[in-house]
């Protein structure tokens, strides 16, 4: 078959909502786009372990400690599924890791914000995992089989995290005045960064025609952002907290809230590497990697000696 | 000491040891030598933390003074903690963390296997569940010790260094007090003297495979049975207890 024929088969699969599998032919730009998207997603999960991991040793109850430890472990597991999915597209784990460690690869900017108080842990589960789900639900039906299957599993766990985060923030919102203030402060700091997670406004977003066709995107950034706000405002009200946006207002005509845009200059600045934690996150990943080098080397050396021993 | 007090002390000792070890292990989460290992170690920390929580809940119930497991964990001071000294030692490098773990896993598997036969059904139940977990933990830590001992020059020397730091804290694991005596009579506690030769045999074998020489005599540290610790514990508690102490009336 020539390329045109392959392309035809590929297009036909997309049209029928069939999955593209690792061994199937795929256009080079499809492969590239997916490698970038899936590896970035994996990096986000791994870097995302840091701001929350920061509070494991300080979790205020035994149950909270168990829940947080398990959550951070889940995020690492998500990273692992996603790296594996990306590997099936023909990139090695070392290449991806290297891109992350050298600062070449991107990861979700939200993790460059600091977790300053315990309430941030609840806020991350509730808002950040909540926004992640909204972004990711559609990826469960993405055209690339391994990615789609990884996302089914991940989304299930993310919604569990979101419920736990909301439960944690509920304890605070209905707790002592200090706890409630802590919850409000966390909401104040995480609200706009969370809205940024849906990406730049549609008017500035480059044409995502391919992403839509390949079913790695289904709704636009602004549509998703709007849905998130509509859903979350109700929860904020139930908690007796206040959305830190004085322009927030119900719009009867559009059956949704009007709200202020996040500060896109700040968004670009954090992406550029100027968030308060950018350097620390990368340094932290690099430290773990370089301090683990002798461990990996020992395992490799030992592994190589084993067959020799058996042969002898 | 009546037997209820003895049971409280005993359960508290076991609960504290699990909690402080889990606290130490969880410091690794997100910082492991590679992703799969990070996940494996976190899993181990989760098992041990779960066990610690069950034990402290039971201790609180035995005490019957209205304190909860969280009260026991977050509102006791350094001198009221009875965890084994070895679990509070710093993580150091991965050789030290894994060697500490191998010493404890080997002890715990013997110990909880026996405790599963305890006349106290709650302790026996917690122990039975733990045996399955510890079997896996031990396989994991033992395999790392073999890798380090037979891996590279660097891994072997790091393992030796870890051994030199940790060995002095292993003797205390077998120390028995009045608490043990009372509960052994009631077929509740494990006679640690019977475990010691089995532990020594297994550890000697492991260390021989890893090319570590056990010195003929080593001074063995002790103190935790009296709530006397190394300087590490104060820092562990300061970090762990900060929020509940700052907000003593809060629920989380
Ligand atoms: Fe995740
Ligand atoms: Fe999550």
Coordinates of C-alpha atoms and ligand atoms in Angstrom, one line a residue:
Chain A
X1 CA 0.0 0.0 0.0
X2 CA 1.2 3.5 -0.6
X3 CA 0.9 6.4 1.9
X4 CA -2.4 7.6 0.4
X5 CA -4.0 4.2 1.0
X6 CA -2.7 4.1 4.6
X7 CA -4.0 7.6 5.2
X8 CA -7.4 6.5 3.9
X9 CA -7.5 3.6 6.3
X10 CA -6.5 6.0 9.1
X11 CA -9.2 8.5 8.2
X12 CA -11.8 5.7 8.0
X13 CA -11.0 4.6 11.5
X14 CA -11.3 8.1 12.8
X15 CA -14.6 8.5 11.0
X16 CA -16.0 5.3 12.5
X17 CA -14.8 6.3 16.0
X18 CA -12.4 3.3 16.0
X19 CA -9.2 3.4 18.0
X20 CA -5.8 3.8 16.4
X21 CA -3.5 1.3 18.0
X22 CA 0.4 1.4 18.3
X23 CA 1.0 -0.9 15.4
X24 CA -1.4 1.0 13.1
X25 CA -0.1 3.4 10.5
X26 CA -0.6 7.0 11.6
X27 CA 0.4 10.3 10.1
X28 CA 3.6 11.8 11.4
X29 CA 1.9 15.0 12.7
X30 CA -0.6 12.9 14.6
X31 CA 2.2 10.9 16.3
X32 CA 4.1 14.1 17.1
X33 CA 1.0 15.9 18.5
X34 CA 0.2 12.9 20.7
X35 CA 3.7 12.4 22.0
X36 CA 3.8 16.0 23.0
X37 CA 0.3 16.0 24.6
X38 CA 0.7 12.6 26.4
X39 CA 4.2 13.2 27.7
X40 CA 3.3 16.7 28.9
X41 CA 0.3 15.2 30.7
X42 CA 2.6 12.6 32.3
X43 CA 5.1 15.3 33.4
X44 CA 2.2 17.2 35.0
X45 CA 1.2 14.2 37.1
X46 CA 4.8 13.7 38.3
X47 CA 5.5 17.3 39.1
X48 CA 2.0 17.5 40.6
X49 CA 3.2 15.1 43.3
X50 CA 5.4 17.8 44.7
X51 CA 3.1 20.5 45.9
X52 CA 0.8 18.0 47.6
X53 CA 3.6 15.7 48.8
X54 CA 4.8 18.8 50.6
X55 CA 2.0 18.3 53.2
X56 CA 2.1 14.5 53.7
X57 CA 4.2 14.7 56.8
X58 CA 2.1 17.5 58.2
X59 CA -1.4 16.1 57.5
X60 CA -3.5 16.9 60.6
X61 CA -5.1 13.6 61.2
X62 CA -4.2 10.0 60.6
X63 CA -7.0 9.6 58.1
X64 CA -6.0 12.8 56.2
X65 CA -2.5 11.5 56.0
X66 CA -3.6 8.2 54.6
X67 CA -5.9 9.9 52.0
X68 CA -3.2 12.3 50.9
X69 CA -0.4 9.7 50.7
X70 CA -2.7 7.5 48.6
X71 CA -3.7 10.5 46.4
X72 CA -0.1 11.5 45.7
X73 CA 0.7 7.8 44.9
X74 CA -2.3 7.8 42.5
X75 CA -0.8 10.8 40.7
X76 CA 2.5 9.0 40.3
X77 CA 0.6 6.0 38.9
X78 CA -1.1 8.3 36.4
X79 CA 2.3 9.5 35.3
X80 CA 3.4 5.9 34.9
X81 CA 0.4 4.9 32.7
X82 CA 0.9 8.0 30.6
X83 CA 4.6 7.5 30.1
X84 CA 3.8 4.0 29.0
X85 CA 1.2 5.2 26.5
X86 CA 3.7 7.8 25.2
X87 CA 6.3 5.1 24.8
X88 CA 4.0 3.1 22.6
X89 CA 4.2 6.0 20.2
X90 CA 8.0 5.5 19.8
X91 CA 9.6 7.8 22.3
X92 CA 11.7 6.4 25.2
X93 CA 11.1 7.2 28.9
X94 CA 14.7 8.5 29.1
X95 CA 14.0 11.0 26.3
X96 CA 10.9 12.2 28.0
X97 CA 12.5 12.4 31.4
X98 CA 15.4 14.3 30.0
X99 CA 13.1 16.8 28.4
X100 CA 11.5 17.4 31.8
X101 CA 14.7 17.6 33.7
X102 CA 16.3 20.0 31.4
X103 CA 13.3 22.3 31.4
X104 CA 12.5 21.6 27.7
X105 CA 9.2 19.9 28.3
X106 CA 6.2 21.7 29.6
X107 CA 3.9 20.6 32.5
X108 CA 0.8 22.1 33.9
X109 CA 1.6 25.5 35.2
X110 CA -0.8 25.1 38.1
X111 CA 1.9 23.1 39.9
X112 CA 4.2 26.1 40.0
X113 CA 1.9 27.7 42.6
X114 CA 2.9 27.0 46.2
X115 CA 0.9 25.0 48.8
X116 CA 1.1 27.4 51.7
X117 CA -1.5 26.0 54.1
X118 CA -3.3 22.8 54.7
X119 CA -6.4 24.2 53.1
X120 CA -4.5 24.2 49.8
X121 CA -4.6 20.4 49.8
X122 CA -8.4 20.5 49.9
X123 CA -8.5 23.2 47.4
X124 CA -6.2 21.4 45.0
X125 CA -8.3 18.2 45.2
X126 CA -11.5 20.1 44.8
X127 CA -10.6 22.7 42.2
X128 CA -7.5 21.5 40.4
X129 CA -8.5 17.8 40.1
X130 CA -12.0 19.1 39.3
X131 CA -10.7 21.2 36.4
X132 CA -8.4 18.3 35.3
X133 CA -11.4 16.0 35.1
X134 CA -13.4 18.5 33.0
X135 CA -10.4 18.8 30.6
X136 CA -9.8 15.1 30.5
X137 CA -13.3 13.4 30.4
X138 CA -13.3 13.8 26.6
X139 CA -9.9 12.2 26.4
X140 CA -11.4 8.9 27.4
X141 CA -12.7 8.8 23.9
X142 CA -9.6 10.0 22.3
X143 CA -8.7 8.3 19.1
X144 CA -5.4 6.8 20.3
X145 CA -6.2 3.5 22.1
X146 CA -3.5 3.4 24.8
X147 CA -4.2 7.1 25.7
X148 CA -7.9 6.5 25.8
X149 CA -7.6 3.5 28.1
X150 CA -5.2 5.3 30.4
X151 CA -7.6 8.2 30.6
X152 CA -10.5 5.9 31.6
X153 CA -8.6 4.7 34.6
X154 CA -7.2 8.2 35.4
X155 CA -10.5 9.9 35.2
X156 CA -12.0 7.5 37.7
X157 CA -9.3 8.2 40.2
X158 CA -9.4 12.0 39.6
X159 CA -13.1 12.1 40.4
X160 CA -12.3 10.3 43.6
X161 CA -9.6 12.9 44.4
X162 CA -12.1 15.6 43.7
X163 CA -14.6 14.3 46.1
X164 CA -12.0 13.8 48.8
X165 CA -10.7 17.4 48.2
X166 CA -14.2 18.7 48.5
X167 CA -14.7 16.8 51.7
X168 CA -11.5 18.1 53.1
X169 CA -12.4 21.7 52.3
X170 CA -15.9 21.1 53.8
X171 CA -14.4 20.2 57.1
X172 CA -12.6 23.5 57.1
X173 CA -15.5 25.7 55.8
X174 CA -17.7 24.3 58.6
X175 CA -15.0 24.2 61.2
X176 CA -13.5 26.8 63.5
X177 CA -13.2 30.5 62.3
X178 CA -9.5 29.9 61.7
X179 CA -10.2 26.9 59.6
X180 CA -12.9 28.8 57.6
X181 CA -10.5 31.7 57.0
X182 CA -7.9 29.2 55.8
X183 CA -10.4 27.7 53.3
X184 CA -11.3 31.2 52.0
X185 CA -7.7 32.1 51.7
X186 CA -7.0 29.0 49.7
X187 CA -10.0 29.6 47.4
X188 CA -8.7 33.2 46.9
X189 CA -5.4 32.0 45.8
X190 CA -6.4 29.0 43.7
X191 CA -9.5 30.3 41.9
X192 CA -7.8 32.1 39.0
X193 CA -4.9 29.8 38.6
X194 CA -7.5 27.0 38.3
X195 CA -9.4 28.9 35.6
X196 CA -6.1 29.2 33.7
X197 CA -5.9 25.4 33.6
X198 CA -8.3 25.4 30.6
X199 CA -5.8 27.3 28.5
X200 CA -5.8 30.6 26.8
X201 CA -9.1 32.2 25.7
X202 CA -10.4 30.9 22.4
X203 CA -9.8 34.2 20.7
X204 CA -6.0 33.6 21.2
X205 CA -6.0 29.9 21.0
X206 CA -4.4 28.6 17.8
X207 CA -6.7 26.7 15.5
X208 CA -7.3 23.3 17.1
X209 CA -9.0 21.8 14.1
X210 CA -6.7 18.7 14.1
X211 CA -7.1 18.1 17.8
X212 CA -10.9 18.1 17.4
X213 CA -10.7 15.8 14.4
X214 CA -8.4 13.4 16.2
X215 CA -10.7 13.4 19.2
X216 CA -8.0 14.6 21.5
X217 CA -10.2 17.7 22.1
X218 CA -13.9 18.0 22.1
X219 CA -14.8 21.4 23.5
X220 CA -13.0 24.7 23.4
X221 CA -11.1 26.2 26.3
X222 CA -13.7 28.9 26.9
X223 CA -16.6 26.4 26.9
X224 CA -14.9 24.2 29.4
X225 CA -14.0 27.1 31.6
X226 CA -17.6 28.3 31.6
X227 CA -18.8 24.9 32.6
X228 CA -16.3 24.7 35.4
X229 CA -17.4 28.1 36.8
X230 CA -21.1 27.2 36.6
X231 CA -20.5 24.0 38.5
X232 CA -18.1 25.3 41.1
X233 CA -20.0 28.5 42.1
X234 CA -22.8 26.4 43.5
X235 CA -20.3 24.4 45.7
X236 CA -18.7 27.6 46.9
X237 CA -22.1 28.9 47.9
X238 CA -22.9 25.7 49.8
X239 CA -19.6 26.0 51.7
X240 CA -20.5 29.6 52.7
X241 CA -17.3 30.9 51.0
X242 CA -17.0 33.7 48.4
X243 CA -15.6 33.5 44.9
X244 CA -12.8 36.1 44.8
X245 CA -14.3 37.8 41.7
X246 CA -16.5 40.9 42.2
X247 CA -17.7 40.6 38.6
X248 CA -19.1 37.2 39.1
X249 CA -22.8 37.4 38.2
X250 CA -25.5 35.0 37.0
X251 CA -26.5 35.6 33.4
X252 CA -30.0 34.4 32.9
X253 CA -29.8 34.7 29.1
X254 CA -26.8 32.4 28.8
X255 CA -27.8 30.3 31.7
X256 CA -24.4 30.6 33.1
X257 CA -22.2 33.0 35.2
X258 CA -20.3 36.0 33.8
X259 CA -16.9 36.1 35.4
X260 CA -13.6 37.9 35.2
X261 CA -10.8 36.6 33.1
X262 CA -7.7 35.4 34.9
X263 CA -4.6 37.6 34.5
X264 CA -3.2 36.2 31.3
X265 CA 0.0 38.1 31.8
X266 CA 0.6 36.2 34.9
X267 CA -0.3 33.0 33.1
X268 CA 2.3 33.6 30.4
X269 CA 4.8 34.6 33.0
X270 CA 4.5 31.4 35.0
X271 CA 4.7 29.4 31.7
X272 CA 7.9 31.3 30.9
X273 CA 9.3 29.9 34.2
X274 CA 8.8 32.9 36.5
X275 CA 6.3 31.3 38.9
X276 CA 7.4 31.3 42.5
X277 CA 8.0 27.5 42.4
X278 CA 9.1 26.8 38.9
X279 CA 12.8 26.6 39.8
X280 CA 12.1 24.7 43.0
X281 CA 10.0 22.1 41.2
X282 CA 12.5 21.4 38.5
X283 CA 15.4 21.4 41.0
X284 CA 13.4 18.9 43.1
X285 CA 12.9 16.5 40.2
X286 CA 16.6 16.9 39.2
X287 CA 17.7 16.2 42.8
X288 CA 15.7 13.0 43.1
X289 CA 16.9 11.9 39.7
X290 CA 20.6 12.5 40.3
X291 CA 20.5 11.1 43.9
X292 CA 18.8 8.0 42.5
X293 CA 21.5 7.5 39.8
X294 CA 23.6 5.2 42.0
X295 CA 20.5 3.1 42.9
X296 CA 19.6 2.6 39.3
X297 CA 23.2 1.8 38.4
X298 CA 23.4 -0.8 41.2
X299 CA 20.2 -2.4 40.0
X300 CA 21.4 -2.5 36.4
X301 CA 24.8 -3.9 37.4
X302 CA 23.2 -6.5 39.6
X303 CA 20.8 -7.5 36.9
X304 CA 23.7 -8.0 34.4
X305 CA 25.5 -10.3 36.8
X306 CA 22.5 -12.5 37.3
X307 CA 22.5 -14.5 34.0
X308 CA 26.3 -15.0 34.4
X309 CA 25.7 -16.5 37.8
X310 CA 23.0 -18.8 36.5
X311 CA 25.2 -19.9 33.5
X312 CA 28.2 -20.6 35.8
Chain B
X1 CA 0.7 -2.3 86.2
X2 CA -2.6 -4.1 85.7
X3 CA -3.1 -6.1 82.5
X4 CA -5.3 -3.4 80.9
X5 CA -2.5 -0.9 81.4
X6 CA 0.0 -3.4 80.0
X7 CA -2.2 -4.0 76.9
X8 CA -2.4 -0.3 76.4
X9 CA 1.4 0.2 76.7
X10 CA 2.0 -2.7 74.4
X11 CA -0.4 -1.6 71.7
X12 CA 0.8 1.9 71.9
X13 CA 4.4 0.7 71.4
X14 CA 3.4 -1.1 68.3
X15 CA 1.3 1.7 67.0
X16 CA 4.0 4.3 67.6
X17 CA 6.6 2.2 65.8
X18 CA 4.3 1.8 62.7
X19 CA 3.3 5.5 62.7
X20 CA 6.9 6.9 63.0
X21 CA 8.2 4.5 60.4
X22 CA 5.4 5.5 58.0
X23 CA 6.1 9.1 58.7
X24 CA 9.7 8.6 57.7
X25 CA 9.0 6.5 54.6
X26 CA 6.5 9.0 53.4
X27 CA 9.2 11.6 53.2
X28 CA 10.4 9.8 50.1
X29 CA 7.1 10.2 48.3
X30 CA 7.7 12.1 45.1
X31 CA 11.5 11.9 45.6
X32 CA 12.2 8.3 45.0
X33 CA 15.2 7.1 42.8
X34 CA 12.8 6.3 40.0
X35 CA 9.1 6.3 39.4
X36 CA 8.3 2.6 39.9
X37 CA 10.3 2.6 43.1
X38 CA 8.7 5.8 44.4
X39 CA 5.3 4.1 44.0
X40 CA 6.4 0.9 45.6
X41 CA 7.8 2.6 48.7
X42 CA 4.7 4.8 49.0
X43 CA 2.7 1.7 48.9
X44 CA 4.7 0.2 51.8
X45 CA 4.3 3.5 53.7
X46 CA 0.6 3.3 53.2
X47 CA 0.4 -0.3 54.6
X48 CA 2.4 0.6 57.6
X49 CA 0.5 3.8 58.2
X50 CA -2.8 1.8 58.0
X51 CA -1.5 -0.6 60.6
X52 CA -0.4 2.2 62.8
X53 CA -3.8 3.8 62.6
X54 CA -5.6 0.5 63.5
X55 CA -3.2 0.0 66.5
X56 CA -3.6 3.5 67.8
X57 CA -7.4 3.2 67.5
X58 CA -7.3 0.0 69.5
X59 CA -4.9 1.6 72.1
X60 CA -7.3 4.5 72.5
X61 CA -10.2 2.1 73.0
X62 CA -8.2 0.1 75.6
X63 CA -7.3 3.2 77.5
X64 CA -11.0 4.2 77.7
X65 CA -10.3 7.8 78.7
X66 CA -12.0 9.4 75.7
X67 CA -8.8 9.9 73.8
X68 CA -8.9 9.1 70.1
X69 CA -6.2 7.6 67.9
X70 CA -5.6 11.2 66.6
X71 CA -5.3 12.5 70.1
X72 CA -2.6 9.8 70.8
X73 CA -0.8 10.6 67.6
X74 CA -0.9 14.4 67.7
X75 CA -1.0 15.3 71.4
X76 CA 1.7 13.3 73.0
X77 CA 5.2 14.6 73.6
X78 CA 8.6 13.1 72.9
X79 CA 8.8 11.3 76.3
X80 CA 5.4 9.8 75.8
X81 CA 6.3 8.1 72.5
X82 CA 7.4 4.4 72.6
X83 CA 8.4 3.7 69.0
X84 CA 11.6 1.7 68.5
X85 CA 14.7 3.9 68.0
X86 CA 15.5 2.5 64.6
X87 CA 12.3 3.7 62.9
X88 CA 13.0 7.4 63.8
X89 CA 16.5 7.4 62.3
X90 CA 16.9 9.6 59.3
X91 CA 16.2 8.2 55.9
X92 CA 19.7 8.9 54.7
X93 CA 20.3 7.5 51.3
X94 CA 18.3 4.7 49.7
X95 CA 20.8 2.1 51.1
X96 CA 20.0 3.3 54.7
X97 CA 16.3 3.5 54.1
X98 CA 16.3 0.0 52.6
X99 CA 18.5 -1.5 55.3
X100 CA 16.4 -0.1 58.0
X101 CA 13.4 -1.5 56.2
X102 CA 15.0 -4.9 55.8
X103 CA 15.9 -5.1 59.6
X104 CA 12.3 -4.1 60.4
X105 CA 10.6 -6.2 57.8
X106 CA 12.4 -9.3 59.0
X107 CA 11.5 -8.6 62.6
X108 CA 7.9 -7.7 61.7
X109 CA 7.3 -10.8 59.7
X110 CA 8.4 -13.0 62.6
X111 CA 6.6 -10.8 65.1
X112 CA 3.3 -10.4 63.4
X113 CA 3.1 -14.0 62.4
X114 CA 3.3 -14.9 66.1
X115 CA 1.0 -12.0 67.2
X116 CA -1.6 -13.4 64.8
X117 CA -2.0 -16.2 67.3
X118 CA -2.5 -13.8 70.2
X119 CA -5.4 -14.5 72.6
X120 CA -6.4 -10.8 72.1
X121 CA -8.5 -11.1 69.0
X122 CA -8.2 -7.5 67.9
X123 CA -4.4 -7.7 67.9
X124 CA -4.5 -11.1 66.3
X125 CA -6.7 -9.6 63.5
X126 CA -4.5 -6.6 62.8
X127 CA -1.5 -9.0 62.8
X128 CA -3.0 -11.5 60.4
X129 CA -3.8 -8.7 57.9
X130 CA -0.3 -7.3 58.3
X131 CA 1.5 -10.6 57.7
X132 CA 0.4 -10.6 54.0
X133 CA 1.7 -7.0 53.6
X134 CA 5.0 -7.6 55.4
X135 CA 5.7 -10.6 53.3
X136 CA 5.7 -8.4 50.3
X137 CA 7.7 -5.6 52.0
X138 CA 10.4 -8.0 53.1
X139 CA 10.8 -9.4 49.6
X140 CA 11.2 -5.9 48.4
X141 CA 13.7 -4.6 50.9
X142 CA 15.7 -7.9 50.9
X143 CA 16.1 -7.8 47.2
X144 CA 17.4 -4.2 47.3
X145 CA 20.0 -5.2 49.9
X146 CA 21.2 -8.0 47.7
X147 CA 21.3 -5.6 44.7
X148 CA 23.3 -3.0 46.7
X149 CA 25.7 -5.5 48.1
X150 CA 26.4 -7.0 44.6
X151 CA 25.8 -4.0 42.4
X152 CA 28.4 -1.4 42.1
X153 CA 31.4 -0.4 44.3
X154 CA 29.4 2.7 45.3
X155 CA 26.3 0.8 46.3
X156 CA 28.3 -1.7 48.3
X157 CA 30.1 1.1 50.2
X158 CA 26.9 2.9 50.8
X159 CA 25.3 -0.2 52.2
X160 CA 28.3 -0.8 54.5
X161 CA 28.0 2.8 55.7
X162 CA 24.3 2.3 56.4
X163 CA 25.0 -0.8 58.3
X164 CA 27.6 1.0 60.5
X165 CA 25.0 3.5 61.4
X166 CA 22.0 1.3 61.9
X167 CA 23.2 -1.9 63.5
X168 CA 23.4 -0.4 67.0
X169 CA 19.6 0.1 66.9
X170 CA 18.6 -3.5 66.2
X171 CA 19.2 -5.0 69.6
X172 CA 16.5 -2.9 71.2
X173 CA 13.8 -4.5 69.0
X174 CA 14.0 -7.6 71.3
X175 CA 14.0 -5.8 74.6
X176 CA 11.2 -6.9 76.9
X177 CA 9.8 -5.1 80.0
X178 CA 7.2 -5.8 82.7
X179 CA 4.5 -5.1 80.0
X180 CA 5.7 -8.0 78.0
X181 CA 6.0 -10.3 81.0
X182 CA 2.4 -9.6 82.1
X183 CA 1.0 -10.1 78.6
X184 CA 3.1 -13.2 77.7
X185 CA 1.5 -14.9 80.8
X186 CA -1.9 -14.1 79.3
X187 CA -0.9 -15.4 75.9
X188 CA -1.4 -12.0 74.4
X189 CA 2.1 -10.8 73.7
X190 CA 4.9 -12.4 71.7
X191 CA 8.0 -13.6 73.6
X192 CA 10.6 -11.7 71.8
X193 CA 13.4 -13.9 73.1
X194 CA 12.2 -16.7 70.9
X195 CA 12.3 -14.5 67.8
X196 CA 15.8 -13.3 68.3
X197 CA 17.7 -16.3 67.0
X198 CA 15.5 -16.6 64.0
X199 CA 15.9 -13.0 63.1
X200 CA 19.7 -13.2 63.6
X201 CA 19.9 -16.2 61.3
X202 CA 18.0 -14.6 58.5
X203 CA 19.8 -11.3 58.8
X204 CA 23.2 -12.9 58.9
X205 CA 22.4 -14.8 55.8
X206 CA 21.1 -11.7 54.0
X207 CA 24.2 -9.7 55.0
X208 CA 26.5 -12.5 54.0
X209 CA 24.9 -12.4 50.5
X210 CA 25.4 -8.7 50.5
X211 CA 29.1 -9.0 51.7
X212 CA 28.5 -7.1 54.9
X213 CA 30.4 -8.4 57.9
X214 CA 28.6 -8.3 61.2
X215 CA 31.0 -7.3 64.0
X216 CA 31.5 -9.7 66.8
X217 CA 30.3 -7.2 69.4
X218 CA 28.5 -4.0 69.1
X219 CA 27.1 -1.8 71.8
X220 CA 23.4 -1.9 71.4
X221 CA 21.4 1.3 72.1
X222 CA 18.2 1.3 74.0
X223 CA 15.7 3.6 75.6
X224 CA 12.5 3.7 73.7
X225 CA 10.7 1.4 76.0
X226 CA 11.1 4.2 78.6
X227 CA 10.3 6.9 76.1
X228 CA 13.9 7.9 75.7
X229 CA 14.8 8.7 72.1
X230 CA 17.4 10.0 69.8
X231 CA 17.2 13.7 68.9
X232 CA 15.3 12.9 65.7
X233 CA 12.0 12.2 67.3
X234 CA 11.4 15.8 68.5
X235 CA 11.7 17.1 65.0
X236 CA 9.5 14.4 63.6
X237 CA 6.8 15.2 66.1
X238 CA 7.2 19.0 65.6
X239 CA 6.5 18.6 62.0
X240 CA 3.8 15.9 62.3
X241 CA 1.8 17.6 65.1
X242 CA 2.0 21.2 64.0
X243 CA -1.5 21.7 62.7
X244 CA -3.5 19.9 65.4
X245 CA -1.5 21.7 68.1
X246 CA -2.1 25.0 66.4
X247 CA -5.8 24.3 66.2
X248 CA -6.5 22.1 69.2
X249 CA -10.3 22.3 68.9
X250 CA -10.5 21.7 65.2
X251 CA -11.8 18.7 63.4
X252 CA -10.2 17.7 60.1
Ligands
LIG1 FE1 -3.7 12.6 38.2
LIG2 FE1 -5.7 13.6 41.0

